[in-house]
Amino acid sequence: MPTIRLNNGVEIPQLGFGVYQVPPEDTAEAVSTALEIGYRHIDTAEMYGNEKGVGEAVARSGLDRGEVFVTSKLNNGFHGRDDALRAFDQSLADLGFEYLDLFLVHWPLPGIDVDYVETWKAMEEIYASGRAKAVGVSNFQAHHLRRLFGETDVRPAVNQIEVHPYLANDELRAFDADHEIVTEAWSPIAQGKVLDDPVVQRVAERYGRTPAQVVLRWHVQRGDVVFPKSVNRERMQQNFELFDFDLDGGAMGDLSVLDRGERTGPDPDTFNYIPG
């Protein structure tokens, strides 16, 4: 499994397993299967409600804690400094861990009464404590990041954003790269929408691979961290088998020109959801 070095020297596996929308009661089994297949990077979040299942699967896997890279994200309802610190403590308790490999601010939430700069300063405290090996952001635009650069001390290690062939997000990815921030791609197959695209189908047929495999390989070759989600063991296995083939320049270009700026999720500049 290839890794990418973050700006603080931490190595992150380039392929992970995401548990977004995996029911809490099914999470331990799904993550256990992923670990059996060979995944060593699990991406969860407080708002997913399934951190306990992730921790249970890691604990019963027989793997050392240091062999599994685990990411979680701050709940949108806890952006104030003290709330963020308590929420992080709760994540560690739910996971049963002494530390997280990566902790992210889930959304910038520009319309709430707590400024995300205050939230990021809490993340800096968490990082300084050593209980998060790296900290980063999710769904931050370039203008959000510029404010952090000007008003805080620790640069985010990653920016987890929506990326797929229908939303290549190249301008933001380039901004991240210029500032030594690794891009992570969520919704990497656009919730399945790109898999029926005739171009994707043709590339998959040419390489004798599934449509998901060629799209995920496109992400890998672009240098992003990617974490597909499936609870089907066969698809989980297929999604893991990305490192024994390469897409040539023509195939990469064919997938890249599908970009049409189409989101499957919310716009970070207007999204202000707080869980009830």
CSV table of C-alpha atoms in Angstrom, one decimal:
chain,number,residue,atom,x,y,z
A,1,MET,CA,0.0,0.0,0.0
A,2,PRO,CA,1.6,3.3,-1.0
A,3,THR,CA,1.7,6.1,1.5
A,4,ILE,CA,1.9,9.9,1.2
A,5,ARG,CA,4.0,12.0,3.6
A,6,LEU,CA,2.1,14.7,5.3
A,7,ASN,CA,3.6,18.1,6.0
A,8,ASN,CA,4.6,17.1,9.5
A,9,GLY,CA,6.3,13.8,8.3
A,10,VAL,CA,3.4,11.5,9.2
A,11,GLU,CA,2.8,8.8,6.5
A,12,ILE,CA,-0.9,8.3,5.5
A,13,PRO,CA,-2.0,5.2,3.4
A,14,GLN,CA,-3.2,6.5,0.1
A,15,LEU,CA,-6.2,4.1,0.0
A,16,GLY,CA,-8.6,3.9,2.9
A,17,PHE,CA,-12.0,2.6,3.8
A,18,GLY,CA,-14.8,5.0,4.5
A,19,VAL,CA,-17.7,4.4,6.9
A,20,TYR,CA,-20.0,7.2,6.0
A,21,GLN,CA,-23.6,6.0,6.1
A,22,VAL,CA,-22.6,2.6,7.5
A,23,PRO,CA,-25.1,2.0,10.3
A,24,PRO,CA,-23.5,1.9,13.8
A,25,GLU,CA,-24.6,-1.7,14.3
A,26,ASP,CA,-22.9,-2.8,11.1
A,27,THR,CA,-19.7,-0.8,11.4
A,28,ALA,CA,-17.6,-3.3,13.4
A,29,GLU,CA,-18.3,-6.1,10.9
A,30,ALA,CA,-17.6,-3.9,7.9
A,31,VAL,CA,-14.4,-2.5,9.2
A,32,SER,CA,-13.3,-6.0,10.3
A,33,THR,CA,-13.8,-7.2,6.8
A,34,ALA,CA,-11.9,-4.2,5.4
A,35,LEU,CA,-8.9,-5.0,7.7
A,36,GLU,CA,-9.0,-8.6,6.7
A,37,ILE,CA,-8.8,-7.6,3.1
A,38,GLY,CA,-5.8,-5.4,3.8
A,39,TYR,CA,-7.1,-1.9,4.3
A,40,ARG,CA,-5.0,0.0,6.9
A,41,HIS,CA,-6.7,3.4,6.8
A,42,ILE,CA,-10.2,3.9,8.2
A,43,ASP,CA,-12.1,7.2,7.8
A,44,THR,CA,-14.9,8.0,10.3
A,45,ALA,CA,-16.4,11.0,11.9
A,46,GLU,CA,-18.3,12.0,15.1
A,47,MET,CA,-21.4,12.8,13.0
A,48,TYR,CA,-21.4,9.3,11.4
A,49,GLY,CA,-22.2,7.9,14.9
A,50,ASN,CA,-20.1,4.8,14.3
A,51,GLU,CA,-16.8,5.5,15.9
A,52,LYS,CA,-17.4,2.8,18.5
A,53,GLY,CA,-17.7,0.2,15.8
A,54,VAL,CA,-14.5,1.3,14.2
A,55,GLY,CA,-12.6,1.1,17.5
A,56,GLU,CA,-14.2,-2.4,18.2
A,57,ALA,CA,-13.0,-3.7,14.8
A,58,VAL,CA,-9.5,-2.4,15.3
A,59,ALA,CA,-9.3,-3.8,18.8
A,60,ARG,CA,-10.4,-7.3,17.7
A,61,SER,CA,-8.3,-7.3,14.5
A,62,GLY,CA,-5.1,-8.6,16.2
A,63,LEU,CA,-3.2,-5.7,14.6
A,64,ASP,CA,-1.1,-3.3,16.6
A,65,ARG,CA,-2.8,0.1,17.0
A,66,GLY,CA,0.1,1.7,15.0
A,67,GLU,CA,-0.7,-0.5,12.0
A,68,VAL,CA,-4.0,1.1,11.4
A,69,PHE,CA,-4.3,4.7,10.4
A,70,VAL,CA,-7.6,6.1,11.8
A,71,THR,CA,-9.2,9.5,10.9
A,72,SER,CA,-12.2,11.1,12.6
A,73,LYS,CA,-13.8,14.6,12.3
A,74,LEU,CA,-15.2,17.2,14.6
A,75,ASN,CA,-19.0,17.3,15.0
A,76,ASN,CA,-20.5,20.4,13.5
A,77,GLY,CA,-22.2,21.2,16.8
A,78,PHE,CA,-19.0,21.6,18.7
A,79,HIS,CA,-17.0,24.3,17.0
A,80,GLY,CA,-16.4,26.4,20.1
A,81,ARG,CA,-13.0,25.9,21.7
A,82,ASP,CA,-14.1,24.1,24.9
A,83,ASP,CA,-16.7,22.1,23.0
A,84,ALA,CA,-14.2,21.0,20.4
A,85,LEU,CA,-11.7,19.8,23.1
A,86,ARG,CA,-14.5,17.9,24.8
A,87,ALA,CA,-15.7,16.4,21.5
A,88,PHE,CA,-12.2,15.2,20.8
A,89,ASP,CA,-12.0,13.5,24.2
A,90,GLN,CA,-15.3,11.8,23.5
A,91,SER,CA,-14.0,10.5,20.1
A,92,LEU,CA,-11.0,9.0,21.8
A,93,ALA,CA,-13.3,7.4,24.4
A,94,ASP,CA,-15.7,6.0,21.8
A,95,LEU,CA,-12.9,4.6,19.7
A,96,GLY,CA,-11.1,3.3,22.8
A,97,PHE,CA,-7.8,4.9,21.6
A,98,GLU,CA,-5.1,6.9,23.3
A,99,TYR,CA,-4.6,8.9,20.1
A,100,LEU,CA,-6.0,9.5,16.6
A,101,ASP,CA,-3.8,9.5,13.6
A,102,LEU,CA,-5.7,12.4,12.0
A,103,PHE,CA,-8.5,14.7,13.3
A,104,LEU,CA,-10.3,17.0,11.0
A,105,VAL,CA,-12.7,20.0,11.2
A,106,HIS,CA,-15.6,18.5,9.3
A,107,TRP,CA,-17.0,21.7,7.7
A,108,PRO,CA,-16.1,25.4,7.9
A,109,LEU,CA,-19.7,26.4,8.7
A,110,PRO,CA,-19.4,30.1,7.6
A,111,GLY,CA,-22.8,31.1,8.9
A,112,ILE,CA,-22.7,30.0,12.5
A,113,ASP,CA,-21.8,32.1,15.5
A,114,VAL,CA,-18.4,30.5,16.1
A,115,ASP,CA,-15.6,31.4,13.7
A,116,TYR,CA,-13.8,28.5,12.2
A,117,VAL,CA,-10.5,30.2,13.1
A,118,GLU,CA,-11.4,29.7,16.8
A,119,THR,CA,-12.2,26.1,16.0
A,120,TRP,CA,-8.8,25.6,14.3
A,121,LYS,CA,-7.0,27.1,17.3
A,122,ALA,CA,-8.6,24.3,19.4
A,123,MET,CA,-7.3,21.8,16.8
A,124,GLU,CA,-3.8,23.3,17.3
A,125,GLU,CA,-4.1,22.6,21.0
A,126,ILE,CA,-5.2,19.0,20.3
A,127,TYR,CA,-2.2,18.6,18.0
A,128,ALA,CA,0.2,20.1,20.6
A,129,SER,CA,-1.0,17.6,23.1
A,130,GLY,CA,0.2,14.7,21.0
A,131,ARG,CA,-3.1,12.9,21.0
A,132,ALA,CA,-3.6,13.6,17.3
A,133,LYS,CA,-0.6,12.8,15.2
A,134,ALA,CA,-1.9,15.2,12.6
A,135,VAL,CA,-4.8,17.7,12.2
A,136,GLY,CA,-6.5,19.0,9.1
A,137,VAL,CA,-9.7,20.2,7.6
A,138,SER,CA,-12.5,19.0,5.4
A,139,ASN,CA,-14.5,20.9,2.9
A,140,PHE,CA,-12.4,24.0,3.2
A,141,GLN,CA,-12.1,26.3,0.2
A,142,ALA,CA,-9.0,28.3,-0.7
A,143,HIS,CA,-10.3,31.5,1.0
A,144,HIS,CA,-11.0,29.5,4.2
A,145,LEU,CA,-7.5,28.2,4.2
A,146,ARG,CA,-5.9,31.6,3.5
A,147,ARG,CA,-7.5,32.9,6.7
A,148,LEU,CA,-6.0,30.0,8.7
A,149,PHE,CA,-2.6,30.8,7.2
A,150,GLY,CA,-2.8,34.4,8.3
A,151,GLU,CA,-4.3,33.9,11.8
A,152,THR,CA,-3.0,30.6,13.1
A,153,ASP,CA,0.3,28.8,13.4
A,154,VAL,CA,-0.2,25.2,12.4
A,155,ARG,CA,-0.9,24.5,8.7
A,156,PRO,CA,-3.5,21.8,8.0
A,157,ALA,CA,-2.0,18.5,7.0
A,158,VAL,CA,-4.9,17.5,4.8
A,159,ASN,CA,-8.0,19.0,3.1
A,160,GLN,CA,-10.7,16.4,2.6
A,161,ILE,CA,-12.9,17.6,-0.3
A,162,GLU,CA,-15.4,16.2,-2.8
A,163,VAL,CA,-13.5,15.0,-5.9
A,164,HIS,CA,-14.6,12.7,-8.7
A,165,PRO,CA,-14.6,12.9,-12.5
A,166,TYR,CA,-17.7,15.1,-12.5
A,167,LEU,CA,-16.1,17.4,-10.0
A,168,ALA,CA,-12.3,17.3,-10.6
A,169,ASN,CA,-11.8,20.3,-8.3
A,170,ASP,CA,-8.4,20.9,-9.8
A,171,GLU,CA,-8.0,24.5,-8.8
A,172,LEU,CA,-8.5,23.7,-5.1
A,173,ARG,CA,-6.3,20.6,-5.4
A,174,ALA,CA,-3.5,22.8,-6.9
A,175,PHE,CA,-3.9,25.3,-4.1
A,176,ASP,CA,-3.6,22.5,-1.5
A,177,ALA,CA,-0.5,21.2,-3.2
A,178,ASP,CA,1.1,24.6,-3.4
A,179,HIS,CA,0.7,24.9,0.3
A,180,GLU,CA,1.9,21.4,1.2
A,181,ILE,CA,-1.6,20.2,2.1
A,182,VAL,CA,-2.6,16.7,1.0
A,183,THR,CA,-6.0,16.4,-0.8
A,184,GLU,CA,-8.3,13.6,0.2
A,185,ALA,CA,-11.1,12.8,-2.1
A,186,TRP,CA,-14.6,12.0,-0.6
A,187,SER,CA,-17.4,10.8,-2.8
A,188,PRO,CA,-14.8,9.4,-5.2
A,189,ILE,CA,-17.3,7.8,-7.5
A,190,ALA,CA,-19.9,10.5,-7.1
A,191,GLN,CA,-22.1,8.1,-5.1
A,192,GLY,CA,-22.0,5.8,-8.1
A,193,LYS,CA,-23.2,8.3,-10.7
A,194,VAL,CA,-20.0,8.2,-12.7
A,195,LEU,CA,-20.0,4.4,-13.0
A,196,ASP,CA,-22.6,4.3,-15.8
A,197,ASP,CA,-20.9,7.0,-17.8
A,198,PRO,CA,-20.1,5.7,-21.3
A,199,VAL,CA,-16.5,7.0,-21.1
A,200,VAL,CA,-15.9,5.3,-17.8
A,201,GLN,CA,-17.4,2.1,-19.2
A,202,ARG,CA,-15.2,2.2,-22.2
A,203,VAL,CA,-12.0,2.7,-20.1
A,204,ALA,CA,-13.0,-0.1,-17.8
A,205,GLU,CA,-13.6,-2.4,-20.7
A,206,ARG,CA,-10.3,-1.5,-22.3
A,207,TYR,CA,-8.4,-2.4,-19.1
A,208,GLY,CA,-10.5,-5.4,-18.1
A,209,ARG,CA,-11.4,-3.7,-14.8
A,210,THR,CA,-14.6,-2.6,-13.1
A,211,PRO,CA,-15.7,1.0,-13.6
A,212,ALA,CA,-15.1,1.7,-9.9
A,213,GLN,CA,-11.5,0.4,-10.2
A,214,VAL,CA,-10.6,2.7,-13.1
A,215,VAL,CA,-12.1,5.7,-11.4
A,216,LEU,CA,-10.4,5.0,-8.1
A,217,ARG,CA,-7.1,4.4,-10.0
A,218,TRP,CA,-7.6,7.8,-11.7
A,219,HIS,CA,-7.7,9.3,-8.2
A,220,VAL,CA,-4.6,7.4,-7.1
A,221,GLN,CA,-2.6,8.5,-10.1
A,222,ARG,CA,-3.6,12.1,-9.5
A,223,GLY,CA,-1.9,11.8,-6.1
A,224,ASP,CA,-4.9,12.1,-3.8
A,225,VAL,CA,-5.9,10.0,-0.8
A,226,VAL,CA,-9.1,8.1,-1.6
A,227,PHE,CA,-11.4,6.0,0.5
A,228,PRO,CA,-14.3,4.3,-1.2
A,229,LYS,CA,-17.2,2.9,0.9
A,230,SER,CA,-19.0,-0.4,0.4
A,231,VAL,CA,-20.2,-3.0,2.8
A,232,ASN,CA,-20.2,-5.7,0.1
A,233,ARG,CA,-17.1,-7.8,0.5
A,234,GLU,CA,-16.6,-8.5,-3.2
A,235,ARG,CA,-16.7,-4.7,-4.0
A,236,MET,CA,-14.5,-4.0,-1.0
A,237,GLN,CA,-11.9,-6.4,-2.4
A,238,GLN,CA,-12.2,-5.0,-5.9
A,239,ASN,CA,-11.8,-1.5,-4.6
A,240,PHE,CA,-8.6,-2.6,-2.9
A,241,GLU,CA,-7.1,-4.0,-6.1
A,242,LEU,CA,-5.8,-0.8,-7.6
A,243,PHE,CA,-2.0,-1.2,-7.5
A,244,ASP,CA,-1.3,-3.8,-10.2
A,245,PHE,CA,-2.2,-1.6,-13.2
A,246,ASP,CA,-1.8,1.9,-14.5
A,247,LEU,CA,-4.0,4.1,-16.6
A,248,ASP,CA,-2.1,5.6,-19.6
A,249,GLY,CA,-2.3,9.3,-20.4
A,250,GLY,CA,-5.2,8.9,-22.8
A,251,ALA,CA,-7.3,7.1,-20.2
A,252,MET,CA,-6.4,9.7,-17.5
A,253,GLY,CA,-7.4,12.5,-19.9
A,254,ASP,CA,-10.6,10.8,-20.9
A,255,LEU,CA,-11.7,10.7,-17.3
A,256,SER,CA,-10.5,14.2,-16.5
A,257,VAL,CA,-12.5,15.9,-19.3
A,258,LEU,CA,-15.7,14.5,-17.7
A,259,ASP,CA,-15.5,17.4,-15.2
A,260,ARG,CA,-18.6,19.5,-15.2
A,261,GLY,CA,-18.4,21.1,-11.8
A,262,GLU,CA,-21.2,18.9,-10.5
A,263,ARG,CA,-21.4,18.3,-6.7
A,264,THR,CA,-23.1,15.4,-5.0
A,265,GLY,CA,-22.9,17.1,-1.6
A,266,PRO,CA,-23.4,20.6,-0.2
A,267,ASP,CA,-21.5,23.7,-1.1
A,268,PRO,CA,-19.0,24.5,1.7
A,269,ASP,CA,-19.6,28.3,1.2
A,270,THR,CA,-23.3,27.9,2.2
A,271,PHE,CA,-23.5,24.7,4.3
A,272,ASN,CA,-24.2,25.4,8.0
A,273,TYR,CA,-25.9,22.2,9.2
A,274,ILE,CA,-25.8,21.6,12.9
A,275,PRO,CA,-27.1,18.1,14.1
A,276,GLY,CA,-30.2,18.3,16.3
